[in-house]
CSV table of C-alpha atoms in Angstrom, one decimal:
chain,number,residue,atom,x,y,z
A,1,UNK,CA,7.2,-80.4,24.1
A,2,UNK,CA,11.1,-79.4,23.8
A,3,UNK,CA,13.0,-82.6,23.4
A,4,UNK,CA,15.7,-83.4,26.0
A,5,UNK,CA,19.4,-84.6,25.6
A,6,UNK,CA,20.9,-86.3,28.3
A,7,UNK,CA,25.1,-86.6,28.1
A,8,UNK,CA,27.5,-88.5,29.5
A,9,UNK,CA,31.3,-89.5,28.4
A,10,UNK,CA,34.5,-90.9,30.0
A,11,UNK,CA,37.7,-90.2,28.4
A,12,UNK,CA,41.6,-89.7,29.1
A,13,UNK,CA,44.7,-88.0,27.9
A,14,UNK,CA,48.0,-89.7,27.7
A,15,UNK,CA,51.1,-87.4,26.6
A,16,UNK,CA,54.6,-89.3,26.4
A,17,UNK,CA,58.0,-88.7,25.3
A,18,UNK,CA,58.2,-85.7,26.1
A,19,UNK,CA,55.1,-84.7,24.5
A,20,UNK,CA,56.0,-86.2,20.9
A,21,UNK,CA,52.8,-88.7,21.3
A,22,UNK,CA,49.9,-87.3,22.4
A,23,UNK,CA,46.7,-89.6,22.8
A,24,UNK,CA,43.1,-88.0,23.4
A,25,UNK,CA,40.7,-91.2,24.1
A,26,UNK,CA,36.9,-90.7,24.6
A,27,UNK,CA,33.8,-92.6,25.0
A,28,UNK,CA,30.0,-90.9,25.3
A,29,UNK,CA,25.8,-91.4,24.5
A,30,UNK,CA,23.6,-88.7,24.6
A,31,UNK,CA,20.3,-90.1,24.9
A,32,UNK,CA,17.6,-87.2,23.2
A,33,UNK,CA,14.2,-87.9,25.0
A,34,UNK,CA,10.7,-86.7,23.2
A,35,UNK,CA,13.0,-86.3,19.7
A,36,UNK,CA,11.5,-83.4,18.5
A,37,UNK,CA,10.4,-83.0,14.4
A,38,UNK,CA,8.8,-80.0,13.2
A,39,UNK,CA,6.5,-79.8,10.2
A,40,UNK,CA,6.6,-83.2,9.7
A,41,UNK,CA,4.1,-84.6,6.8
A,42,UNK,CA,0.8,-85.9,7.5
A,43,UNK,CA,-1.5,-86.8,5.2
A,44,UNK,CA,-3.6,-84.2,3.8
A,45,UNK,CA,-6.6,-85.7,4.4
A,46,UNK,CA,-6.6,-84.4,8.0
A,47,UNK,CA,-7.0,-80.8,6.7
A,48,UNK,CA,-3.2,-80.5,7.7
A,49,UNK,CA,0.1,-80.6,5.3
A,50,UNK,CA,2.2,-80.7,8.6
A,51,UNK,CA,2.9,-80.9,12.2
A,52,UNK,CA,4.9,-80.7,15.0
A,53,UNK,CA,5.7,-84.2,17.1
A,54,UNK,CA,7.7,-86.1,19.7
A,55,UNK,CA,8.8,-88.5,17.8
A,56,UNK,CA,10.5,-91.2,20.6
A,57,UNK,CA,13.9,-91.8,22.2
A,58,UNK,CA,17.2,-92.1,20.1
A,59,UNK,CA,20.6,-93.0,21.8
A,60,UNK,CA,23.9,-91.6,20.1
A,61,UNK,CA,26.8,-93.3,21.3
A,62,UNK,CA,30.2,-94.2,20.1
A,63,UNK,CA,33.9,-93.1,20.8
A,64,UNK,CA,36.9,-91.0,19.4
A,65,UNK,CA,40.7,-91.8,19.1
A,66,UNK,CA,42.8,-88.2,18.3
A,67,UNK,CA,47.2,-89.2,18.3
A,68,UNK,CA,48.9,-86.7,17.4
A,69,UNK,CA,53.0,-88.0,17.0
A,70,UNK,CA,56.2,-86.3,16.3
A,71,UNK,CA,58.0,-89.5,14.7
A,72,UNK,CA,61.1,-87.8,14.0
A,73,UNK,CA,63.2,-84.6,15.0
A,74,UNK,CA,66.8,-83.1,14.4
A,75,UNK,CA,67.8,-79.4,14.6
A,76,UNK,CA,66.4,-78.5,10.7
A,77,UNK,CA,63.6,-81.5,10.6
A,78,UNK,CA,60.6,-82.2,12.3
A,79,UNK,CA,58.1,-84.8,11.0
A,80,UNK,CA,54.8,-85.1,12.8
A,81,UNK,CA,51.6,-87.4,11.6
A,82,UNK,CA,48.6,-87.0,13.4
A,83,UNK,CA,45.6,-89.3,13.0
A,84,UNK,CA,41.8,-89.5,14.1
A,85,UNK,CA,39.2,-92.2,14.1
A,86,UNK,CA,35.7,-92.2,15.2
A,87,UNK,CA,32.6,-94.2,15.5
A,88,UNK,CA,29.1,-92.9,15.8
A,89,UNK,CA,25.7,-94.6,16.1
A,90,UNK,CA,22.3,-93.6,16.2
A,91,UNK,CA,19.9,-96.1,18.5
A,92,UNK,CA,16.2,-96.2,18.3
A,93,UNK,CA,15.0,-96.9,22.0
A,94,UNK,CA,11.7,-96.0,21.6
A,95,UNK,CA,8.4,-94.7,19.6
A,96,UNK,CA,6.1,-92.8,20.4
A,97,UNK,CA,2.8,-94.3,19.6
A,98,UNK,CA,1.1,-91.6,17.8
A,99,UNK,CA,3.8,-91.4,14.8
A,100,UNK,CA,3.7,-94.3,12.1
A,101,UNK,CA,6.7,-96.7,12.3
A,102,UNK,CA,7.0,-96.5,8.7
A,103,UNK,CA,6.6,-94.1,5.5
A,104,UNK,CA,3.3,-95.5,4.2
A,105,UNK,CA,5.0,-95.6,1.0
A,106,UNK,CA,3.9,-98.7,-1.1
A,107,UNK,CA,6.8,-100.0,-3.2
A,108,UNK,CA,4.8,-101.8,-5.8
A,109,UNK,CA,6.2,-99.0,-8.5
A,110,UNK,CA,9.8,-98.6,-9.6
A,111,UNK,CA,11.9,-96.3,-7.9
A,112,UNK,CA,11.2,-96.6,-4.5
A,113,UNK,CA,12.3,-97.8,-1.0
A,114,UNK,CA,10.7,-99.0,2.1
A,115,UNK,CA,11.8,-97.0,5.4
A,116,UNK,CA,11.0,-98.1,8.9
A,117,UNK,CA,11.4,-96.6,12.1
A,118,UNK,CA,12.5,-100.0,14.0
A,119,UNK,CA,13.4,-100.1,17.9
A,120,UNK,CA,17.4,-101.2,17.7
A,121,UNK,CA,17.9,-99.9,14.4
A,122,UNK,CA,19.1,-96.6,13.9
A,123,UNK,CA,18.0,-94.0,11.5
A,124,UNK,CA,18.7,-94.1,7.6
A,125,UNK,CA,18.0,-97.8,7.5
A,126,UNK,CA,16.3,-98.6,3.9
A,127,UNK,CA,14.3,-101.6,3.3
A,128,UNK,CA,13.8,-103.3,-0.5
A,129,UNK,CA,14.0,-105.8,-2.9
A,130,UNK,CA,17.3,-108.4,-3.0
A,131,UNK,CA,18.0,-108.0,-6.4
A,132,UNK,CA,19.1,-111.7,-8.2
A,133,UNK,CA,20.2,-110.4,-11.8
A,134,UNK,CA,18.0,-111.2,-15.2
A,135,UNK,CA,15.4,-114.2,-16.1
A,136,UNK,CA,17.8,-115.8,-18.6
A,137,UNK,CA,14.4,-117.5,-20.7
A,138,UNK,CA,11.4,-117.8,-20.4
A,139,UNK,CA,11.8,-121.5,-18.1
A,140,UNK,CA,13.8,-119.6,-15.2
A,141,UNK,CA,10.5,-117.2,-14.5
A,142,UNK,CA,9.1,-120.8,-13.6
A,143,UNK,CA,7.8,-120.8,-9.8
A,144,UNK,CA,10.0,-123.0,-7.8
A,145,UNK,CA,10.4,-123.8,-3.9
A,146,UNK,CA,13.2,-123.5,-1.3
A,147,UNK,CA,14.3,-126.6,-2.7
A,148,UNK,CA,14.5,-125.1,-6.4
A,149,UNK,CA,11.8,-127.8,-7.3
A,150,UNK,CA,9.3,-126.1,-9.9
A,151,UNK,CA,6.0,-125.7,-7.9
A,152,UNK,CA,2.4,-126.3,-10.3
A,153,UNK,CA,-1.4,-126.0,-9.6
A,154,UNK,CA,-3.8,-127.6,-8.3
A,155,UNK,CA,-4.4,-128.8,-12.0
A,156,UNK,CA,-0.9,-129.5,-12.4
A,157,UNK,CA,-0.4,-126.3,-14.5
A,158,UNK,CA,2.9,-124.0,-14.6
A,159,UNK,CA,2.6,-121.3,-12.7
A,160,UNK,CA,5.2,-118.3,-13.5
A,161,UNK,CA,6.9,-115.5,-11.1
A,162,UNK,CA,4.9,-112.8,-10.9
A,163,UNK,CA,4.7,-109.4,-8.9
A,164,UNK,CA,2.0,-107.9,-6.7
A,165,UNK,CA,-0.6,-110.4,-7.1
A,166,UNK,CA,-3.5,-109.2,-7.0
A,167,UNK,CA,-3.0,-105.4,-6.7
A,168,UNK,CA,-1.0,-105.3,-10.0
A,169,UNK,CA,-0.2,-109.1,-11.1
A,170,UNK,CA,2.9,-108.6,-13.6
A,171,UNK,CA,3.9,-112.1,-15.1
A,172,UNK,CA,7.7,-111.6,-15.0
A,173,UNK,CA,9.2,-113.0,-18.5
A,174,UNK,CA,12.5,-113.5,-19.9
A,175,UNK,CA,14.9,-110.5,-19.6
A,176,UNK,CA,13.0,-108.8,-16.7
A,177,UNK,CA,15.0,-108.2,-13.4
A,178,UNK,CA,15.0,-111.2,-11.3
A,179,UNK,CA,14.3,-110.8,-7.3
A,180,UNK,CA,14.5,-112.9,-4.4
A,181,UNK,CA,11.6,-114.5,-3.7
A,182,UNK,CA,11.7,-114.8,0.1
A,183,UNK,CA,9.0,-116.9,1.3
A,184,UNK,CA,8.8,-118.6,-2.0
A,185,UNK,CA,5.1,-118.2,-3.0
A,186,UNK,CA,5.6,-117.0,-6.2
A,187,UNK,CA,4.4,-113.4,-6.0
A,188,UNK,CA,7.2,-110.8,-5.5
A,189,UNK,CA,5.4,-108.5,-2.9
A,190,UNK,CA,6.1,-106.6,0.3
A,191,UNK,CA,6.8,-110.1,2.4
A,192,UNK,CA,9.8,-110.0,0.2
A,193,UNK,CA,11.1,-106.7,1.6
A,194,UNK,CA,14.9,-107.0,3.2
A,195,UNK,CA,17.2,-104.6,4.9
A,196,UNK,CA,19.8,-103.2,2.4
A,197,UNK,CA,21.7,-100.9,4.6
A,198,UNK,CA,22.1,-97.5,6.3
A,199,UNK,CA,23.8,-94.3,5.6
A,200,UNK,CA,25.7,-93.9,8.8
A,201,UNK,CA,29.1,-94.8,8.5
A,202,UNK,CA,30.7,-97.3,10.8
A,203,UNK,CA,34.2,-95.3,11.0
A,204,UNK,CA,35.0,-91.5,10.1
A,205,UNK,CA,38.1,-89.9,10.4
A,206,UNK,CA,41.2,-88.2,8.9
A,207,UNK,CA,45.1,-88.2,8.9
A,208,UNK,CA,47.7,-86.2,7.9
A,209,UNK,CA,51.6,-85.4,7.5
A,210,UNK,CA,53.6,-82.4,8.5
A,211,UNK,CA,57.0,-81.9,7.1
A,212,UNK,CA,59.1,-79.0,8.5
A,213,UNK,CA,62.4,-78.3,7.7
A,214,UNK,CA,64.0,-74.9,9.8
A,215,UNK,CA,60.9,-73.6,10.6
A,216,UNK,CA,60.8,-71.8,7.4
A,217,UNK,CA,59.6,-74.5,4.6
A,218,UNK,CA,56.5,-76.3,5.7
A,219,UNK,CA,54.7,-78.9,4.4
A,220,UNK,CA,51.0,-80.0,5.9
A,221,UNK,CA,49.3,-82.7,4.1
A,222,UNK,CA,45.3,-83.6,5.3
A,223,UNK,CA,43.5,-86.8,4.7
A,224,UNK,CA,39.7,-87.6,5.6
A,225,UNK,CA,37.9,-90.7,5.0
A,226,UNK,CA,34.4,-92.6,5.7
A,227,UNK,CA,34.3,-96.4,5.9
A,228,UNK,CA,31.5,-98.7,5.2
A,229,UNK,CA,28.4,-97.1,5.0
A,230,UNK,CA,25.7,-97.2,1.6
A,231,UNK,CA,23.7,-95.3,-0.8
A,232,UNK,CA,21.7,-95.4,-3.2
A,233,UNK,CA,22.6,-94.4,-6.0
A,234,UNK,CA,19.7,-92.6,-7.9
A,235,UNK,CA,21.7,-91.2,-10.7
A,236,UNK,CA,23.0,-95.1,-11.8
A,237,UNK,CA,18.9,-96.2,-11.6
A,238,UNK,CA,18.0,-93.1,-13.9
A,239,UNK,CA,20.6,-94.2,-16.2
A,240,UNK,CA,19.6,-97.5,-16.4
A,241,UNK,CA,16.0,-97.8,-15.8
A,242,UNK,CA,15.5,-98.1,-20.1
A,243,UNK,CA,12.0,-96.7,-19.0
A,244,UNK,CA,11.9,-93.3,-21.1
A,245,UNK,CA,13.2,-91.7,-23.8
A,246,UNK,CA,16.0,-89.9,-21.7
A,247,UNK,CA,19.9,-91.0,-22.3
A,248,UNK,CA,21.4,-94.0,-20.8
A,249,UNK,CA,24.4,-95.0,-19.6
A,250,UNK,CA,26.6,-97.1,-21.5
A,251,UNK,CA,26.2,-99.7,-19.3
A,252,UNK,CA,22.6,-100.7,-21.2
A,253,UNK,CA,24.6,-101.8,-23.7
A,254,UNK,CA,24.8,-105.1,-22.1
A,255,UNK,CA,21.2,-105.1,-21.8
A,256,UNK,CA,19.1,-108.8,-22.0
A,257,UNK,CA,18.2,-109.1,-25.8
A,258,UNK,CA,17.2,-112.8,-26.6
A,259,UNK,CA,16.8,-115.8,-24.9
A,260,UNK,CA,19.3,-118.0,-23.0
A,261,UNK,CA,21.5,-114.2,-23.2
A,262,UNK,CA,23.3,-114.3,-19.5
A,263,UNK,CA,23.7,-110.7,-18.1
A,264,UNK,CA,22.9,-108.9,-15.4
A,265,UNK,CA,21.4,-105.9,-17.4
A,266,UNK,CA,17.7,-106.4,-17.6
A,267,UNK,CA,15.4,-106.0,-21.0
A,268,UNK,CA,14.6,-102.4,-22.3
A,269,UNK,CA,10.7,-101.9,-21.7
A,270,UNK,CA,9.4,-98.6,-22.4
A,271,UNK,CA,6.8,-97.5,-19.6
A,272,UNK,CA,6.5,-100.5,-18.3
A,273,UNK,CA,7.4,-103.8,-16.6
A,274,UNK,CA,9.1,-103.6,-13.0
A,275,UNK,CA,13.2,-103.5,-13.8
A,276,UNK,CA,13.8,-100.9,-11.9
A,277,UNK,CA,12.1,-101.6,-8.1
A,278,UNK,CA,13.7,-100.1,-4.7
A,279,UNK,CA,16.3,-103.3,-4.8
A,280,UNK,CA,19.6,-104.1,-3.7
A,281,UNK,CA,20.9,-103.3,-7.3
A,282,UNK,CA,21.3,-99.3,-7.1
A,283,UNK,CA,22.6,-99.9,-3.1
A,284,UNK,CA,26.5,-99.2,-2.9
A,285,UNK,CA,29.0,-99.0,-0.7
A,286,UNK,CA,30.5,-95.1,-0.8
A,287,UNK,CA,33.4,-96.0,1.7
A,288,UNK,CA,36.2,-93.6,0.2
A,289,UNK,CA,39.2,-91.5,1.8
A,290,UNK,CA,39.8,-88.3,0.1
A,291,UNK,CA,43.3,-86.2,0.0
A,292,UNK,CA,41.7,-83.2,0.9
A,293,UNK,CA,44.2,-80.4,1.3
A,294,UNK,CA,47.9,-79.8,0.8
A,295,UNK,CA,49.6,-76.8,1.8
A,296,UNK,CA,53.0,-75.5,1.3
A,297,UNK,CA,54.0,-72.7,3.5
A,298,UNK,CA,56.8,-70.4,3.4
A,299,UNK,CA,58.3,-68.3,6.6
A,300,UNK,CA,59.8,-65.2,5.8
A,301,UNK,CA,63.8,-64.8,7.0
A,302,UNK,CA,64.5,-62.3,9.7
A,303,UNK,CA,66.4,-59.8,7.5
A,304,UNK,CA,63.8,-59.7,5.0
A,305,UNK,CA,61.6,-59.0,7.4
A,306,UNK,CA,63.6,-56.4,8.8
A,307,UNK,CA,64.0,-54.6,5.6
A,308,UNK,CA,60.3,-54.5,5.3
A,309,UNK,CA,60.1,-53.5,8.6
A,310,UNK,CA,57.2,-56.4,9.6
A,311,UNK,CA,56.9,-58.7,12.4
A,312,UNK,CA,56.5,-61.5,10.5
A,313,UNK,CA,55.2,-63.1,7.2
A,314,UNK,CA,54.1,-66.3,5.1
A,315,UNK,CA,53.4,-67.3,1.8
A,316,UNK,CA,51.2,-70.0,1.1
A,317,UNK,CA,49.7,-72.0,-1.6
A,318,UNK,CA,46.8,-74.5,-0.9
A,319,UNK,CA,45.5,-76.9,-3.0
A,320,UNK,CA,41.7,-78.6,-2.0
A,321,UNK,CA,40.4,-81.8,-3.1
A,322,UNK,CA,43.1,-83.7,-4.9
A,323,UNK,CA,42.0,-87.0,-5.4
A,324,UNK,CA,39.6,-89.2,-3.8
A,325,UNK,CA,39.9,-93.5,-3.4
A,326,UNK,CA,36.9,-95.5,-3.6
A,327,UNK,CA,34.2,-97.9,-5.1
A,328,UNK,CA,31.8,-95.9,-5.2
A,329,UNK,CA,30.0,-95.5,-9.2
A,330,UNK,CA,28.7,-92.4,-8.1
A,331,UNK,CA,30.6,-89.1,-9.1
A,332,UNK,CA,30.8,-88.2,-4.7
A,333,UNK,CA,30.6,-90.8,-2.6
A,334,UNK,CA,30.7,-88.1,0.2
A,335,UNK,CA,26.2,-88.1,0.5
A,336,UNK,CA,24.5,-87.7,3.5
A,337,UNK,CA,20.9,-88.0,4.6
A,338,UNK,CA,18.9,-84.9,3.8
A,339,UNK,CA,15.4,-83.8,5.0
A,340,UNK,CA,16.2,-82.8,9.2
A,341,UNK,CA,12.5,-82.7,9.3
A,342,UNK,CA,11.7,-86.6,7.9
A,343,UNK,CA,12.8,-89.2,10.2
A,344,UNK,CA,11.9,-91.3,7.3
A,345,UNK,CA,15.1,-89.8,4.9
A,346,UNK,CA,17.8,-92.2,3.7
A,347,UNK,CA,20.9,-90.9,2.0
A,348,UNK,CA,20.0,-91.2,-1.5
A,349,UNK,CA,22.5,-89.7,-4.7
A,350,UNK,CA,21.2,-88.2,-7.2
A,351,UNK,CA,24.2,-87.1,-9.4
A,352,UNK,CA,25.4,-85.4,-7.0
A,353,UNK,CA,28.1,-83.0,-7.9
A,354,UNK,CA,32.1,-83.5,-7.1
A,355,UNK,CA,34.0,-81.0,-5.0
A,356,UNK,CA,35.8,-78.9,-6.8
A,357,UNK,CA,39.4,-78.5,-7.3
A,358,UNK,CA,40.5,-75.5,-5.8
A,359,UNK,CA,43.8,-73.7,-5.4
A,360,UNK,CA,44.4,-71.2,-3.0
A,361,UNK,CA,47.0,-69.0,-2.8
A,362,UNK,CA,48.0,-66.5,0.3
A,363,UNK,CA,50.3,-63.8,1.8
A,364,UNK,CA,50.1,-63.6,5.5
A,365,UNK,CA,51.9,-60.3,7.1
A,366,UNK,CA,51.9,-59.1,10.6
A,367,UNK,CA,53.0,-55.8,11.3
């Protein structure tokens, strides 16, 4: 059936000064009951590639902060900054019983990540690996306990990390990725798998400053950020994964070579070995703020306009996508989830390409 979206917000207004600050507060959830997917996948084995499904209950809450100020004003100048904030999550509240809780996707290949659909967690989560950097030698793939004590047989034998015992049973050796073995039992599996993040971020906004000096010269400078939110960055796994013959990044060049080498590159294995799972390595943080536009704007005088016999005009010159600060490896940190039809998608970035630089210029005339 059609899902159902159930609203409701508080805010207020607060104007002082004679209007120079200007605050817009506001606080909301919409609760969407019976969340409804269309042709979501099913496996085929039914007779059926998709289907249509209620999927459960998903809360989106969170609030907004808009100030708009006018810090400073004579008879030529006028100086205003305006600023934005937001925070926005998505809930799980319920499930319906009749959709899987998770993707069914087995991470015992390299690649790959675990998604669940978890009551209290919201959408986008990813589940995986902790990644623990490279076996140094041969002696560190040793099996040890919580304590870091090495762990034998029952014959008193060495017993060596390995990973999906018995589906797959890899014996991990020197110069192979390292992960965290969670309940210590010497086999890397899925009882190993950890949260590694989501791709909502935890604040959006923008800002900006407007310089105008006798209402003819104007300035208008606009910022836009995102804080604190990951992705995984496909494009730095393809480059490093050593797996194929396609080119690598630089980066490889630090790559484990002999023993006792300490890096946190693994080996090079061609079409093989496990360096490369769903881990906490290729998660990153793509919290960035972006100068996204600047304008310059030029008002027309009176008796120019009078000659041409025009109401008014403006020229303008705009330039998009100056520079953007951040972390982020990636060449756009700016990715968001994709597939509307898998509630299973995580925000995943797979050389995604920059916005480009634009410039923009304009003649505005009004007759």
């Amino acid at each position: 059936k059609w899902q159902t979206l159930v609203g409701s917000n508080l805010g207020f207004n607060l104007w002082m000064f004679n209007s120079r600050i200007k605050i817009d507060v506001e606080v909301y959830r919409n609760r969407i009951k019976d969340m409804f997917y269309d042709k979501l996948q099913i496996p085929s084995y039914t007779g059926f590639s998709a289907m249509a499904a209620n999927v459960g209950t998903m809360d989106n809450q969170g609030w907004e902060l808009l100030i708009n100020t006018i810090p400073y004003k004579t008879k030529n100048w006028r100086i205003g900054f305006d600023f934005n904030m937001s925070r926005n999550t998505n809930i799980i509240r319920s499930i319906s019983p009749f959709y899987p809780r998770e993707n069914r996707i087995k991470i015992d290949q390299n690649g790959i990540y675990k998604t669940y659909l978890q009551i209290g967690n919201p959408f986008g989560s990813f589940y995986g690996y902790k990644y623990e950097g490279v076996y140094t030698d041969k002696e560190a793939t040793l099996v040890r306990d919580a304590a870091g004590k090495q762990v034998t047989g029952a014959n008193g034998e060495q017993l060596y990390m390995r990973f999906a015992y018995p589906s797959v049973d890899y014996t991990f050796q020197a110069g192979d990725a390292k992960y965290a073995d969670i309940n210590h039992d010497g086999n890397i599996d899925d009882q190993d798998i950890v949260y590694l993040g989501n791709g909502l971020p935890k604040i959006t906004g923008g800002f900006g400053l407007n310089v105008t000096f006798m209402e003819r010269l104007k300035l208008i400078t606009f910022f836009d950020y995102k804080l604190d939110y990951d992705v995984v960055n496909q494009a730095d796994m393809n480059l490093t994964s050593m797996y194929g013959f396609n080119n690598q990044s630089t980066a490889v060049l630090s790559r484990w070579r002999n023993p006792g080498d300490i890096t946190n590159m693994p080996r090079a294995l061609y079409r093989s070995g496990y360096n490369w799972l769903g881990s906490s390595r290729y998660v990153q943080d793509a919290s960035y703020v972006r100068l996204q536009a600047v304008t310059l704007r030029y008002n027309f005088g009176p008796k120019l306009l009078n000659r041409l016999r025009v109401r008014s005009a403006a020229f303008y010159v705009t330039v998009e996508n100056l520079y953007t600060w951040t972390k982020y490896k990636g060449q756009n940190p700016d990715v968001s989830i994709v597939g509307d039809n898998d509630p299973f998608a995580y925000p995943k970035d797979d050389a995604l390409t920059p916005p480009s630089r634009n410039v923009l210029f304009g003649l505005n005339v009004s007759f």
